[in-house]
Amino acid sequence: MRIGKDYIGVGVGAIVLNDEGKVFLAQRGPQAVNERGCWEFPGGRVEFGEKLGDAIQREFLEKYGMEIEVSELFSVSDHLLPDEEQHWVSPTFLARHVGGEPTIREPKKCTAIGWFSFSEVPAPLSVISQDDLHAYLEKYGLEEDM
């Protein structure tokens, strides 16, 4: 049985800002679970028995060597990918980068990373990241502070 395909998966993400008000994005690589080539507010799967906030902190440390401080739960979405026959529930957090120089630690799952202003977010964005970006800009505008 495959998570997200044979049963609903839970994958957390985060809109992470640095001290300059730029947002961290990652481009999904050739062995990503879905939406390969898309940019995203990164995250990953929640492990059994793991709290959502702990999961997103673990994912950023494992995948990018980054420490983040979670400030709040921003959204929860159904991430439906009919073409890939997948269904995920995707909580997204707001967070700040507090340590570690970002590096790609899983090059087959991630091909590029970077800090971007909200007015210069690259395309294409993953489905959830598009929704979260729209909601973030509706709530906060282009002011790049939480």
XYZ file of C-alpha atoms in Angstrom:
146
model
C 0.000 0.000 0.000
C 1.214 3.492 -0.885
C 0.697 6.595 1.217
C -1.300 9.269 -0.590
C -2.536 6.745 -3.160
C -4.025 3.735 -1.358
C -4.875 5.818 1.703
C -4.833 9.539 2.490
C -1.404 10.878 3.432
C -0.541 13.796 5.712
C 2.198 16.116 4.495
C 3.135 19.329 6.334
C 4.597 22.426 4.719
C 5.821 25.826 5.858
C 6.037 29.371 4.581
C 9.450 30.227 6.047
C 10.719 33.808 6.106
C 14.236 35.030 6.812
C 15.276 38.277 8.535
C 15.153 40.115 5.191
C 11.500 39.140 4.677
C 12.256 36.712 1.851
C 10.507 33.360 1.591
C 12.286 30.004 1.209
C 11.253 27.845 -1.758
C 12.429 24.498 -3.105
C 12.015 22.982 -6.572
C 10.779 19.392 -6.568
C 13.193 16.924 -8.166
C 12.832 13.900 -10.463
C 12.152 11.478 -7.581
C 9.672 13.662 -5.697
C 6.415 11.894 -4.795
C 4.415 14.229 -7.069
C 4.415 17.581 -8.912
C 7.985 17.122 -10.149
C 9.646 20.353 -11.317
C 7.278 22.590 -9.354
C 8.487 25.097 -6.783
C 6.952 24.806 -3.325
C 6.848 25.925 0.256
C 8.707 22.785 1.366
C 7.749 20.153 3.857
C 7.217 16.433 4.003
C 5.378 13.489 5.481
C 4.252 13.284 9.073
C 5.555 10.136 10.746
C 3.343 7.975 12.968
C 3.120 9.455 16.474
C 4.703 12.761 15.419
C 3.113 16.148 16.124
C 2.630 18.390 13.077
C 4.910 21.184 14.339
C 7.641 18.690 15.175
C 7.300 17.106 11.729
C 7.877 20.357 9.845
C 10.909 21.228 11.968
C 12.356 17.744 11.386
C 11.739 17.923 7.635
C 13.553 21.268 7.261
C 16.506 20.019 9.295
C 16.745 16.712 7.376
C 16.217 18.099 3.870
C 17.930 21.502 4.087
C 19.981 21.655 7.311
C 17.761 24.514 8.487
C 16.362 25.266 11.901
C 12.963 26.933 11.835
C 10.732 28.377 14.528
C 7.049 27.707 13.909
C 4.786 30.648 14.735
C 1.304 29.431 13.752
C -0.772 27.025 11.724
C -1.680 28.979 8.578
C -3.918 26.623 6.583
C -5.095 23.054 6.150
C -5.939 21.881 2.632
C -7.023 18.793 0.775
C -4.271 18.256 -1.783
C -6.032 16.345 -4.551
C -3.964 15.258 -7.555
C -6.366 13.337 -9.831
C -3.799 12.873 -12.624
C -1.424 11.219 -10.150
C -4.260 9.490 -8.253
C -3.123 10.956 -4.929
C -4.859 12.569 -1.953
C -2.987 14.322 0.839
C -4.126 16.461 3.755
C -1.663 19.337 3.927
C -1.323 21.612 6.972
C 0.878 24.653 6.256
C 2.637 26.612 9.001
C 4.164 30.079 9.154
C 7.740 29.987 10.417
C 11.026 31.887 10.641
C 14.498 30.683 9.704
C 16.557 30.713 12.910
C 19.676 28.712 12.039
C 21.652 26.661 9.556
C 22.733 27.571 6.023
C 20.219 26.005 3.596
C 21.661 23.230 1.420
C 20.070 20.511 -0.694
C 20.516 17.225 1.171
C 18.274 15.086 -1.070
C 19.264 16.052 -4.653
C 16.983 13.484 -6.305
C 13.953 14.956 -4.539
C 14.991 18.630 -4.762
C 16.854 20.322 -7.626
C 17.036 23.953 -6.442
C 16.406 26.139 -3.395
C 16.392 29.853 -2.772
C 15.127 32.892 -0.936
C 12.648 34.990 -2.930
C 10.620 38.145 -2.441
C 6.888 37.511 -2.679
C 6.774 39.573 -5.870
C 9.389 37.310 -7.521
C 8.197 33.798 -6.629
C 9.222 31.424 -9.460
C 6.799 29.309 -11.485
C 5.408 26.765 -11.708
C 4.253 26.452 -8.101
C 2.764 23.278 -6.625
C -1.020 23.277 -6.169
C -0.883 23.756 -2.384
C 1.827 26.426 -2.663
C -0.323 28.371 -5.155
C -3.247 28.264 -2.716
C -1.056 29.206 0.251
C 0.655 32.053 -1.638
C -2.723 33.501 -2.650
C -4.043 33.229 0.941
C -0.846 34.733 2.382
C -0.953 37.711 0.009
C -4.666 38.226 0.737
C -3.977 38.278 4.465
C -0.637 40.134 4.585
C -0.265 41.815 1.181
C 3.210 42.189 -0.297
C 4.612 43.313 3.044
C 7.233 40.682 3.584
C 6.801 40.349 7.319
C 4.614 38.066 9.412
